[in-house]
Amino acid sequence: MELAAVVIILINILLAVNLAVGTTPIMVWWERRVSGFMQDRSGPNRSHIGGIRLGGLVQSVADMLKLAFKEDFIPSFIKFKMFFVLAPVIMFLCSFLTVGVIPFADRLEINGVSYTMQALPIDLGILWFLAFAGLSVYGIVLGGYASTSKFGILSSIRAIAQVISYEASMGLAIISMLIVYGSVNLSDIAAFQGQLLFGFIPAWGVVMQPLAALIFIVTALAETNRAPFDLAEGESELVAGYHTEYSAMRFGLFQVSEFAAMSAASALIVTLFFGGYQVPWLNTQALHQHIDILMAVSIIVLPFIIYSFTKWIKKNNNWVDPDDPRAKESKILIRIFWGITIVVIAILGLLLLSGLSSNGIHIATAMVQVSTFLMKFFLMNFFFVWIRWTLLRFRYDQLQLLGWKVLLPLALLNIVITATYVLVLGD
C-alpha cells in the first residue's frame, strides 16, 4: 500500500473517531454554556488549570477524569451481570460506528489515484446508519432489563415504543430522498448536491425536500433520546431510567453514546440535506479552478476574524484582581491565536507565491471541503443543544400522536408527491 493511501486512511479514521467521541467534552461544554445563557446564568466558568479555564471547557475534562477514576460499583441485586456490563458497550459501539460512513470531502486524487474520504468506504451509506440506529436501542433495553429495577423496565418499554414510532417516519423520509438522489451511497448523495438548481440555487436536500428534512430532523431528535423526546430518561418520573443503577465509566459510556448519537445524526443531516462538504456555489471543479483566489481571500479575512475574536475574549474575561492567575488567561490565549494565525497566513502566502501543483490543488480543495463539513456539523450540533433547552418534554400520548398521526402521514404524502413528480417529469 502506498504512503498516500495509508495517510488518507489514518486521517479519515481520526476524523470519524474525533467527531464521534473526541467532541464529547465540547458537546458537554456547549450543553452547559448554552443552557446557562438561556437561563440567564454563567454556567461552568470557575474550574481551571493554572488559571486556564477555556471558557469552562476545563470543567468537562475534570468530569471525564472523575468518571474514569470513580469506583465501578455493581449492585448486589443485579442478576444478569453480563447483560448489565454489555448494555453501555452495545449502545456506544452502535453510535460510534455510524459516523464511519460519512464522507468528509469529495474523492481525493493523488498521483492519478482516487481515494474516498470516508473511514468506512462502503456503499451501504444510509442503510448502515438505519441499521445501527435501530440496534442502539438494544443497549437501552438490556440496561433497563438487567438493572432489575422498575425504573429501568419502564424506561426500556418507553425506548422501544419511541424507536418503533419514529423509525417508520424516518425510513419513509429517507425513501423520498432516495427517489431524488437515486443512490444510497452517501458520497454520491453529497456529490449530487454540488449542482445548482435554475443556475443559482444550491441543489441541497433541504431545498428539494423541505418536508423530508423537517421529518428527518424531528425523528433524529427522537432517535437520540434527547429532549423533548427523552422519555426514556425522564428524571421527574424515572429517576434516570435505564442507567439509574450505573456508575463510573459504565455510566460515562451511556453519556458518551448519547453525544456520539447526536454527532452521528448531525453528520447525516448535514450530508443528506445541507450539502455535506459542498461549499455553496463552489463545487469540487470550481474549487480546483479558484483555489488561489480562495487562499488570497483567506489571507485577507483571517486577521479580521481573529481580531474580532480576541476582542471578544478581552471583553468577556476581565478580572478585578490583576494578580489572579485567571487574569493572565486572556493574554496567553490571544498570543496563541495570533501566533497560529500568523503561521497559517505565512504558509498560505508561500503556497500562493510558489504555486500549487496538481496534487497540491486537490489537497487544498479537500482541506476546504473538510473545514466546510466541520462548520456545518458543529452548527447542527448547536441546533440540537438549542432545541433541548428550548422545548419541554412531551408527554407519552403527545409523543405517540406526533409520531403516528402527524409525521407518518406527512412522510407517506411526501413519497407520493415526490414519486409522482419524478414519474411525470422524468427528472
PDB file of C-alpha atoms in Angstrom, residues 45-332:
ATOM      1  CA  ASN A  45     -16.527  29.018  34.482  1.00  0.00           C
ATOM      2  CA  ARG A  46     -14.517  28.520  37.690  1.00  0.00           C
ATOM      3  CA  SER A  47     -12.642  25.243  37.175  1.00  0.00           C
ATOM      4  CA  HIS A  48      -9.142  25.977  35.878  1.00  0.00           C
ATOM      5  CA  ILE A  49      -5.661  24.516  35.461  1.00  0.00           C
ATOM      6  CA  GLY A  50      -3.027  27.111  36.284  1.00  0.00           C
ATOM      7  CA  GLY A  51      -5.525  29.868  35.530  1.00  0.00           C
ATOM      8  CA  ILE A  52      -6.572  28.428  32.150  1.00  0.00           C
ATOM      9  CA  ARG A  53     -10.370  27.931  32.042  1.00  0.00           C
ATOM     10  CA  LEU A  54     -11.058  27.959  28.266  1.00  0.00           C
ATOM     11  CA  GLY A  55     -14.476  29.422  28.937  1.00  0.00           C
ATOM     12  CA  GLY A  56     -15.458  26.475  31.153  1.00  0.00           C
ATOM     13  CA  LEU A  57     -14.158  23.688  28.893  1.00  0.00           C
ATOM     14  CA  VAL A  58     -11.763  22.566  31.639  1.00  0.00           C
ATOM     15  CA  GLN A  59     -14.821  21.558  33.694  1.00  0.00           C
ATOM     16  CA  SER A  60     -15.682  18.903  31.087  1.00  0.00           C
ATOM     17  CA  VAL A  61     -12.130  17.499  31.332  1.00  0.00           C
ATOM     18  CA  ALA A  62     -12.473  17.360  35.133  1.00  0.00           C
ATOM     19  CA  ASP A  63     -15.768  15.493  34.825  1.00  0.00           C
ATOM     20  CA  MET A  64     -14.241  12.922  32.468  1.00  0.00           C
ATOM     21  CA  LEU A  65     -11.338  12.326  34.834  1.00  0.00           C
ATOM     22  CA  LYS A  66     -13.780  11.960  37.726  1.00  0.00           C
ATOM     23  CA  LEU A  67     -15.750   9.264  35.866  1.00  0.00           C
ATOM     24  CA  ALA A  68     -12.557   7.458  34.839  1.00  0.00           C
ATOM     25  CA  PHE A  69     -11.238   7.167  38.415  1.00  0.00           C
ATOM     26  CA  LYS A  70     -14.555   6.647  40.174  1.00  0.00           C
ATOM     27  CA  GLU A  71     -15.375   3.266  41.773  1.00  0.00           C
ATOM     28  CA  ASP A  72     -17.223   0.996  39.336  1.00  0.00           C
ATOM     29  CA  PHE A  73     -19.994  -0.372  41.533  1.00  0.00           C
ATOM     30  CA  ILE A  74     -22.448  -3.124  40.502  1.00  0.00           C
ATOM     31  CA  PRO A  75     -25.397  -3.526  42.925  1.00  0.00           C
ATOM     32  CA  SER A  76     -25.683  -6.966  44.554  1.00  0.00           C
ATOM     33  CA  PHE A  77     -29.278  -7.452  43.376  1.00  0.00           C
ATOM     34  CA  ILE A  78     -28.232  -7.436  39.679  1.00  0.00           C
ATOM     35  CA  LYS A  79     -28.932 -10.974  38.409  1.00  0.00           C
ATOM     36  CA  PHE A  80     -27.693 -10.756  34.814  1.00  0.00           C
ATOM     37  CA  LYS A  81     -24.289  -9.132  35.235  1.00  0.00           C
ATOM     38  CA  MET A  82     -23.164  -9.932  31.670  1.00  0.00           C
ATOM     39  CA  PHE A  83     -26.144  -8.059  30.191  1.00  0.00           C
ATOM     40  CA  PHE A  84     -25.599  -5.268  32.699  1.00  0.00           C
ATOM     41  CA  VAL A  85     -21.989  -4.859  31.523  1.00  0.00           C
ATOM     42  CA  LEU A  86     -22.746  -5.271  27.791  1.00  0.00           C
ATOM     43  CA  ALA A  87     -25.556  -2.688  27.620  1.00  0.00           C
ATOM     44  CA  PRO A  88     -23.438   0.514  27.583  1.00  0.00           C
ATOM     45  CA  VAL A  89     -20.873  -1.157  25.273  1.00  0.00           C
ATOM     46  CA  ILE A  90     -23.546  -2.058  22.690  1.00  0.00           C
ATOM     47  CA  MET A  91     -25.028   1.434  22.788  1.00  0.00           C
ATOM     48  CA  PHE A  92     -21.610   3.055  22.461  1.00  0.00           C
ATOM     49  CA  LEU A  93     -20.457   0.866  19.556  1.00  0.00           C
ATOM     50  CA  CYS A  94     -23.678   1.384  17.597  1.00  0.00           C
ATOM     51  CA  SER A  95     -23.433   5.167  17.961  1.00  0.00           C
ATOM     52  CA  PHE A  96     -19.697   5.188  17.252  1.00  0.00           C
ATOM     53  CA  LEU A  97     -19.781   3.052  14.083  1.00  0.00           C
ATOM     54  CA  THR A  98     -22.482   5.181  12.463  1.00  0.00           C
ATOM     55  CA  VAL A  99     -20.082   8.053  11.762  1.00  0.00           C
ATOM     56  CA  GLY A 100     -17.766   5.803   9.754  1.00  0.00           C
ATOM     57  CA  VAL A 101     -19.783   6.056   6.507  1.00  0.00           C
ATOM     58  CA  ILE A 102     -19.938   9.869   6.435  1.00  0.00           C
ATOM     59  CA  PRO A 103     -17.933  11.445   3.545  1.00  0.00           C
ATOM     60  CA  PHE A 104     -15.787  14.352   4.759  1.00  0.00           C
ATOM     61  CA  ALA A 105     -14.781  15.568   1.281  1.00  0.00           C
ATOM     62  CA  ASP A 106     -15.042  14.662  -2.391  1.00  0.00           C
ATOM     63  CA  ARG A 107     -12.800  11.924  -3.770  1.00  0.00           C
ATOM     64  CA  LEU A 108      -9.169  12.963  -3.360  1.00  0.00           C
ATOM     65  CA  GLU A 109      -6.877  12.341  -6.315  1.00  0.00           C
ATOM     66  CA  ILE A 110      -3.157  11.901  -5.592  1.00  0.00           C
ATOM     67  CA  ASN A 111      -0.753  10.959  -8.407  1.00  0.00           C
ATOM     68  CA  GLY A 112      -3.646   9.855 -10.570  1.00  0.00           C
ATOM     69  CA  VAL A 113      -5.108   7.536  -7.887  1.00  0.00           C
ATOM     70  CA  SER A 114      -8.543   8.413  -6.441  1.00  0.00           C
ATOM     71  CA  TYR A 115      -9.207   7.942  -2.701  1.00  0.00           C
ATOM     72  CA  THR A 116     -12.546   8.011  -0.845  1.00  0.00           C
ATOM     73  CA  MET A 117     -12.683  10.401   2.103  1.00  0.00           C
ATOM     74  CA  GLN A 118     -14.606   8.035   4.403  1.00  0.00           C
ATOM     75  CA  ALA A 119     -13.468   5.989   7.379  1.00  0.00           C
ATOM     76  CA  LEU A 120     -15.562   3.066   6.072  1.00  0.00           C
ATOM     77  CA  PRO A 121     -15.665   3.370   2.269  1.00  0.00           C
ATOM     78  CA  ILE A 122     -18.707   1.132   1.760  1.00  0.00           C
ATOM     79  CA  ASP A 123     -21.733   1.597  -0.488  1.00  0.00           C
ATOM     80  CA  LEU A 124     -24.349   0.881   2.189  1.00  0.00           C
ATOM     81  CA  GLY A 125     -24.453   4.518   3.316  1.00  0.00           C
ATOM     82  CA  ILE A 126     -27.904   5.321   4.694  1.00  0.00           C
ATOM     83  CA  LEU A 127     -28.717   1.641   5.255  1.00  0.00           C
ATOM     84  CA  TRP A 128     -25.685   1.380   7.560  1.00  0.00           C
ATOM     85  CA  PHE A 129     -26.986   4.340   9.589  1.00  0.00           C
ATOM     86  CA  LEU A 130     -30.509   2.915   9.874  1.00  0.00           C
ATOM     87  CA  ALA A 131     -29.188  -0.494  10.919  1.00  0.00           C
ATOM     88  CA  PHE A 132     -27.054   0.807  13.783  1.00  0.00           C
ATOM     89  CA  ALA A 133     -29.596   3.461  14.814  1.00  0.00           C
ATOM     90  CA  GLY A 134     -32.105   0.637  15.298  1.00  0.00           C
ATOM     91  CA  LEU A 135     -29.601  -1.618  17.071  1.00  0.00           C
ATOM     92  CA  SER A 136     -28.611   1.061  19.604  1.00  0.00           C
ATOM     93  CA  VAL A 137     -31.963   0.674  21.373  1.00  0.00           C
ATOM     94  CA  TYR A 138     -30.828  -2.830  22.437  1.00  0.00           C
ATOM     95  CA  GLY A 139     -28.324  -1.140  24.749  1.00  0.00           C
ATOM     96  CA  ILE A 140     -31.153   0.756  26.441  1.00  0.00           C
ATOM     97  CA  VAL A 141     -33.342  -2.359  26.640  1.00  0.00           C
ATOM     98  CA  LEU A 142     -30.556  -4.515  28.098  1.00  0.00           C
ATOM     99  CA  GLY A 143     -29.536  -1.807  30.558  1.00  0.00           C
ATOM    100  CA  GLY A 144     -33.075  -1.383  31.796  1.00  0.00           C
ATOM    101  CA  TYR A 145     -33.836  -5.107  31.917  1.00  0.00           C
ATOM    102  CA  ALA A 146     -30.575  -6.123  33.596  1.00  0.00           C
ATOM    103  CA  SER A 147     -30.902  -3.369  36.222  1.00  0.00           C
ATOM    104  CA  THR A 148     -33.721  -5.339  37.905  1.00  0.00           C
ATOM    105  CA  SER A 149     -35.422  -2.025  38.595  1.00  0.00           C
ATOM    106  CA  LYS A 150     -38.941  -0.832  37.867  1.00  0.00           C
ATOM    107  CA  PHE A 151     -37.497   2.440  36.610  1.00  0.00           C
ATOM    108  CA  GLY A 152     -35.209   0.597  34.188  1.00  0.00           C
ATOM    109  CA  ILE A 153     -38.001  -1.640  32.880  1.00  0.00           C
ATOM    110  CA  LEU A 154     -40.341   1.300  32.289  1.00  0.00           C
ATOM    111  CA  SER A 155     -37.516   3.161  30.574  1.00  0.00           C
ATOM    112  CA  SER A 156     -36.865   0.202  28.251  1.00  0.00           C
ATOM    113  CA  ILE A 157     -40.550  -0.047  27.307  1.00  0.00           C
ATOM    114  CA  ARG A 158     -40.672   3.655  26.522  1.00  0.00           C
ATOM    115  CA  ALA A 159     -37.488   3.487  24.434  1.00  0.00           C
ATOM    116  CA  ILE A 160     -38.807   0.575  22.348  1.00  0.00           C
ATOM    117  CA  ALA A 161     -42.148   2.293  21.723  1.00  0.00           C
ATOM    118  CA  GLN A 162     -40.386   5.518  20.755  1.00  0.00           C
ATOM    119  CA  VAL A 163     -37.994   3.837  18.322  1.00  0.00           C
ATOM    120  CA  ILE A 164     -40.810   1.874  16.634  1.00  0.00           C
ATOM    121  CA  SER A 165     -42.913   5.019  16.330  1.00  0.00           C
ATOM    122  CA  TYR A 166     -40.240   7.225  14.821  1.00  0.00           C
ATOM    123  CA  GLU A 167     -38.123   4.755  12.812  1.00  0.00           C
ATOM    124  CA  ALA A 168     -41.068   4.285  10.429  1.00  0.00           C
ATOM    125  CA  SER A 169     -41.314   8.008   9.667  1.00  0.00           C
ATOM    126  CA  MET A 170     -37.529   8.321   9.412  1.00  0.00           C
ATOM    127  CA  GLY A 171     -37.331   5.476   6.904  1.00  0.00           C
ATOM    128  CA  LEU A 172     -40.130   6.938   4.781  1.00  0.00           C
ATOM    129  CA  ALA A 173     -38.451  10.365   4.807  1.00  0.00           C
ATOM    130  CA  ILE A 174     -35.257   8.722   3.579  1.00  0.00           C
ATOM    131  CA  ILE A 175     -37.162   6.894   0.809  1.00  0.00           C
ATOM    132  CA  SER A 176     -38.306  10.221  -0.628  1.00  0.00           C
ATOM    133  CA  MET A 177     -34.670  11.366  -0.602  1.00  0.00           C
ATOM    134  CA  LEU A 178     -33.531   8.174  -2.339  1.00  0.00           C
ATOM    135  CA  ILE A 179     -36.061   8.833  -5.104  1.00  0.00           C
ATOM    136  CA  VAL A 180     -34.399  12.213  -5.634  1.00  0.00           C
ATOM    137  CA  TYR A 181     -30.757  11.098  -5.310  1.00  0.00           C
ATOM    138  CA  GLY A 182     -31.092   7.656  -6.904  1.00  0.00           C
ATOM    139  CA  SER A 183     -28.436   6.162  -4.620  1.00  0.00           C
ATOM    140  CA  VAL A 184     -27.900   5.006  -1.025  1.00  0.00           C
ATOM    141  CA  ASN A 185     -24.182   5.869  -1.208  1.00  0.00           C
ATOM    142  CA  LEU A 186     -23.566   8.973   0.889  1.00  0.00           C
ATOM    143  CA  SER A 187     -20.611  10.038  -1.289  1.00  0.00           C
ATOM    144  CA  ASP A 188     -22.896  10.069  -4.353  1.00  0.00           C
ATOM    145  CA  ILE A 189     -25.541  11.973  -2.388  1.00  0.00           C
ATOM    146  CA  ALA A 190     -23.057  14.641  -1.275  1.00  0.00           C
ATOM    147  CA  ALA A 191     -21.658  14.949  -4.817  1.00  0.00           C
ATOM    148  CA  PHE A 192     -25.201  15.348  -6.212  1.00  0.00           C
ATOM    149  CA  GLN A 193     -25.734  18.409  -4.002  1.00  0.00           C
ATOM    150  CA  GLY A 194     -22.845  20.221  -5.697  1.00  0.00           C
ATOM    151  CA  GLN A 195     -25.200  21.061  -8.592  1.00  0.00           C
ATOM    152  CA  LEU A 196     -27.230  24.270  -8.967  1.00  0.00           C
ATOM    153  CA  LEU A 197     -30.996  24.471  -9.454  1.00  0.00           C
ATOM    154  CA  PHE A 198     -32.015  27.015 -12.099  1.00  0.00           C
ATOM    155  CA  GLY A 199     -28.365  28.018 -12.280  1.00  0.00           C
ATOM    156  CA  PHE A 200     -28.176  29.802  -8.905  1.00  0.00           C
ATOM    157  CA  ILE A 201     -29.834  27.747  -6.091  1.00  0.00           C
ATOM    158  CA  PRO A 202     -27.652  25.045  -4.439  1.00  0.00           C
ATOM    159  CA  ALA A 203     -29.277  21.631  -5.006  1.00  0.00           C
ATOM    160  CA  TRP A 204     -29.242  20.780  -1.299  1.00  0.00           C
ATOM    161  CA  GLY A 205     -31.705  18.264   0.072  1.00  0.00           C
ATOM    162  CA  VAL A 206     -33.415  20.850   2.268  1.00  0.00           C
ATOM    163  CA  VAL A 207     -34.199  22.912  -0.842  1.00  0.00           C
ATOM    164  CA  MET A 208     -35.538  19.984  -2.879  1.00  0.00           C
ATOM    165  CA  GLN A 209     -37.244  18.153   0.006  1.00  0.00           C
ATOM    166  CA  PRO A 210     -38.020  20.591   2.860  1.00  0.00           C
ATOM    167  CA  LEU A 211     -40.768  18.367   4.312  1.00  0.00           C
ATOM    168  CA  ALA A 212     -38.491  15.298   4.336  1.00  0.00           C
ATOM    169  CA  ALA A 213     -35.786  17.408   6.009  1.00  0.00           C
ATOM    170  CA  LEU A 214     -38.205  18.516   8.755  1.00  0.00           C
ATOM    171  CA  ILE A 215     -39.450  14.953   9.346  1.00  0.00           C
ATOM    172  CA  PHE A 216     -35.937  13.513   9.421  1.00  0.00           C
ATOM    173  CA  ILE A 217     -34.626  16.142  11.860  1.00  0.00           C
ATOM    174  CA  VAL A 218     -37.555  15.566  14.239  1.00  0.00           C
ATOM    175  CA  THR A 219     -37.163  11.783  14.091  1.00  0.00           C
ATOM    176  CA  ALA A 220     -33.380  12.097  14.534  1.00  0.00           C
ATOM    177  CA  LEU A 221     -34.025  14.026  17.749  1.00  0.00           C
ATOM    178  CA  ALA A 222     -36.258  11.167  18.884  1.00  0.00           C
ATOM    179  CA  GLU A 223     -33.673   8.528  17.904  1.00  0.00           C
ATOM    180  CA  THR A 224     -31.008  10.209  20.036  1.00  0.00           C
ATOM    181  CA  ASN A 225     -33.327  10.247  23.092  1.00  0.00           C
ATOM    182  CA  ARG A 226     -32.785  13.963  23.596  1.00  0.00           C
ATOM    183  CA  ALA A 227     -35.335  16.489  24.828  1.00  0.00           C
ATOM    184  CA  PRO A 228     -38.127  16.890  24.008  1.00  0.00           C
ATOM    185  CA  PHE A 229     -38.009  13.132  23.301  1.00  0.00           C
ATOM    186  CA  ASP A 230     -36.125  12.000  26.430  1.00  0.00           C
ATOM    187  CA  LEU A 231     -38.964   9.982  27.945  1.00  0.00           C
ATOM    188  CA  ALA A 232     -36.622   7.025  28.469  1.00  0.00           C
ATOM    189  CA  GLU A 233     -34.622   9.127  30.953  1.00  0.00           C
ATOM    190  CA  GLY A 234     -37.436  11.273  32.399  1.00  0.00           C
ATOM    191  CA  GLU A 235     -35.852  12.408  35.683  1.00  0.00           C
ATOM    192  CA  SER A 236     -39.147  13.595  37.163  1.00  0.00           C
ATOM    193  CA  GLU A 237     -40.727  10.167  36.567  1.00  0.00           C
ATOM    194  CA  LEU A 238     -37.980   7.522  36.247  1.00  0.00           C
ATOM    195  CA  VAL A 239     -35.048   8.987  38.240  1.00  0.00           C
ATOM    196  CA  ALA A 240     -32.672   8.337  35.302  1.00  0.00           C
ATOM    197  CA  GLY A 241     -34.360   5.408  33.584  1.00  0.00           C
ATOM    198  CA  TYR A 242     -32.178   2.705  32.099  1.00  0.00           C
ATOM    199  CA  HIS A 243     -28.914   3.999  33.612  1.00  0.00           C
ATOM    200  CA  THR A 244     -30.196   4.572  37.167  1.00  0.00           C
ATOM    201  CA  GLU A 245     -28.095   1.717  38.600  1.00  0.00           C
ATOM    202  CA  TYR A 246     -24.921   2.521  36.638  1.00  0.00           C
ATOM    203  CA  SER A 247     -21.818   4.304  37.930  1.00  0.00           C
ATOM    204  CA  ALA A 248     -18.310   5.321  36.891  1.00  0.00           C
ATOM    205  CA  MET A 249     -17.277   4.650  33.284  1.00  0.00           C
ATOM    206  CA  ARG A 250     -20.295   2.447  32.506  1.00  0.00           C
ATOM    207  CA  PHE A 251     -22.475   5.452  33.227  1.00  0.00           C
ATOM    208  CA  GLY A 252     -19.955   7.555  31.302  1.00  0.00           C
ATOM    209  CA  LEU A 253     -20.293   5.264  28.270  1.00  0.00           C
ATOM    210  CA  PHE A 254     -24.040   5.885  28.221  1.00  0.00           C
ATOM    211  CA  GLN A 255     -23.409   9.627  28.260  1.00  0.00           C
ATOM    212  CA  VAL A 256     -20.744   9.424  25.551  1.00  0.00           C
ATOM    213  CA  SER A 257     -23.143   7.273  23.494  1.00  0.00           C
ATOM    214  CA  GLU A 258     -25.790   9.981  23.650  1.00  0.00           C
ATOM    215  CA  PHE A 259     -23.393  12.607  22.335  1.00  0.00           C
ATOM    216  CA  ALA A 260     -21.972  10.178  19.757  1.00  0.00           C
ATOM    217  CA  ALA A 261     -25.530   9.525  18.540  1.00  0.00           C
ATOM    218  CA  MET A 262     -26.132  13.270  18.374  1.00  0.00           C
ATOM    219  CA  SER A 263     -22.924  13.726  16.390  1.00  0.00           C
ATOM    220  CA  ALA A 264     -23.850  10.888  14.013  1.00  0.00           C
ATOM    221  CA  ALA A 265     -27.331  12.339  13.484  1.00  0.00           C
ATOM    222  CA  SER A 266     -25.883  15.814  12.880  1.00  0.00           C
ATOM    223  CA  ALA A 267     -23.355  14.460  10.371  1.00  0.00           C
ATOM    224  CA  LEU A 268     -26.047  12.552   8.467  1.00  0.00           C
ATOM    225  CA  ILE A 269     -28.447  15.521   8.439  1.00  0.00           C
ATOM    226  CA  VAL A 270     -25.678  17.725   7.049  1.00  0.00           C
ATOM    227  CA  THR A 271     -24.822  15.112   4.402  1.00  0.00           C
ATOM    228  CA  LEU A 272     -28.415  14.445   3.323  1.00  0.00           C
ATOM    229  CA  PHE A 273     -29.939  17.914   3.486  1.00  0.00           C
ATOM    230  CA  PHE A 274     -27.289  20.641   3.792  1.00  0.00           C
ATOM    231  CA  GLY A 275     -24.815  19.765   1.060  1.00  0.00           C
ATOM    232  CA  GLY A 276     -22.372  17.768   3.188  1.00  0.00           C
ATOM    233  CA  TYR A 277     -18.885  19.028   2.388  1.00  0.00           C
ATOM    234  CA  GLN A 278     -20.111  21.170  -0.544  1.00  0.00           C
ATOM    235  CA  VAL A 279     -19.301  24.892  -0.400  1.00  0.00           C
ATOM    236  CA  PRO A 280     -22.341  26.878  -1.620  1.00  0.00           C
ATOM    237  CA  TRP A 281     -21.929  27.770  -5.324  1.00  0.00           C
ATOM    238  CA  LEU A 282     -18.448  26.194  -5.363  1.00  0.00           C
ATOM    239  CA  ASN A 283     -18.415  22.500  -6.222  1.00  0.00           C
ATOM    240  CA  THR A 284     -15.202  20.481  -6.467  1.00  0.00           C
ATOM    241  CA  GLN A 285     -14.416  21.557 -10.036  1.00  0.00           C
ATOM    242  CA  ALA A 286     -14.993  25.237  -9.185  1.00  0.00           C
ATOM    243  CA  LEU A 287     -12.733  24.944  -6.132  1.00  0.00           C
ATOM    244  CA  HIS A 288      -9.982  23.425  -8.277  1.00  0.00           C
ATOM    245  CA  GLN A 289     -10.190  26.401 -10.638  1.00  0.00           C
ATOM    246  CA  HIS A 290     -10.431  29.153  -7.992  1.00  0.00           C
ATOM    247  CA  ILE A 291      -8.367  27.762  -5.114  1.00  0.00           C
ATOM    248  CA  ASP A 292      -5.791  30.579  -5.488  1.00  0.00           C
ATOM    249  CA  ILE A 293      -8.488  33.236  -5.104  1.00  0.00           C
ATOM    250  CA  LEU A 294      -9.904  31.422  -2.063  1.00  0.00           C
ATOM    251  CA  MET A 295      -6.462  31.310  -0.437  1.00  0.00           C
ATOM    252  CA  ALA A 296      -5.919  35.023  -1.115  1.00  0.00           C
ATOM    253  CA  VAL A 297      -9.309  35.875   0.411  1.00  0.00           C
ATOM    254  CA  SER A 298      -8.445  33.732   3.458  1.00  0.00           C
ATOM    255  CA  ILE A 299      -5.204  35.679   3.950  1.00  0.00           C
ATOM    256  CA  ILE A 300      -7.185  38.946   3.951  1.00  0.00           C
ATOM    257  CA  VAL A 301     -10.142  37.791   6.087  1.00  0.00           C
ATOM    258  CA  LEU A 302      -8.322  35.761   8.766  1.00  0.00           C
ATOM    259  CA  PRO A 303      -6.779  38.768  10.630  1.00  0.00           C
ATOM    260  CA  PHE A 304     -10.184  40.463  10.895  1.00  0.00           C
ATOM    261  CA  ILE A 305     -11.781  37.284  12.269  1.00  0.00           C
ATOM    262  CA  ILE A 306      -9.033  36.778  14.859  1.00  0.00           C
ATOM    263  CA  TYR A 307      -9.120  40.475  15.814  1.00  0.00           C
ATOM    264  CA  SER A 308     -12.883  40.280  16.491  1.00  0.00           C
ATOM    265  CA  PHE A 309     -12.474  37.015  18.399  1.00  0.00           C
ATOM    266  CA  THR A 310      -9.631  38.288  20.609  1.00  0.00           C
ATOM    267  CA  LYS A 311     -11.588  41.483  21.275  1.00  0.00           C
ATOM    268  CA  TRP A 312     -14.488  39.334  22.452  1.00  0.00           C
ATOM    269  CA  ILE A 313     -12.091  37.391  24.734  1.00  0.00           C
ATOM    270  CA  LYS A 314     -10.840  40.640  26.344  1.00  0.00           C
ATOM    271  CA  LYS A 315     -14.395  41.853  26.897  1.00  0.00           C
ATOM    272  CA  ASN A 316     -15.663  38.632  28.489  1.00  0.00           C
ATOM    273  CA  ASN A 317     -12.610  37.613  30.509  1.00  0.00           C
ATOM    274  CA  ASN A 318     -11.910  40.567  32.797  1.00  0.00           C
ATOM    275  CA  TRP A 319     -10.772  40.201  36.400  1.00  0.00           C
ATOM    276  CA  VAL A 320     -10.694  42.907  39.068  1.00  0.00           C
ATOM    277  CA  ASP A 321      -7.642  41.410  40.755  1.00  0.00           C
ATOM    278  CA  PRO A 322      -4.708  41.552  38.277  1.00  0.00           C
ATOM    279  CA  ASP A 323      -2.796  39.024  40.409  1.00  0.00           C
ATOM    280  CA  ASP A 324      -5.466  36.363  39.957  1.00  0.00           C
ATOM    281  CA  PRO A 325      -3.930  33.552  37.839  1.00  0.00           C
ATOM    282  CA  ARG A 326      -7.091  33.505  35.714  1.00  0.00           C
ATOM    283  CA  ALA A 327      -6.468  37.145  34.729  1.00  0.00           C
ATOM    284  CA  LYS A 328      -3.458  36.026  32.670  1.00  0.00           C
ATOM    285  CA  GLU A 329      -5.522  33.629  30.567  1.00  0.00           C
ATOM    286  CA  SER A 330      -6.650  36.292  28.090  1.00  0.00           C
ATOM    287  CA  LYS A 331      -3.094  37.355  27.253  1.00  0.00           C
ATOM    288  CA  ILE A 332      -1.969  33.751  26.807  1.00  0.00           C
TER     289      ILE A 332
END
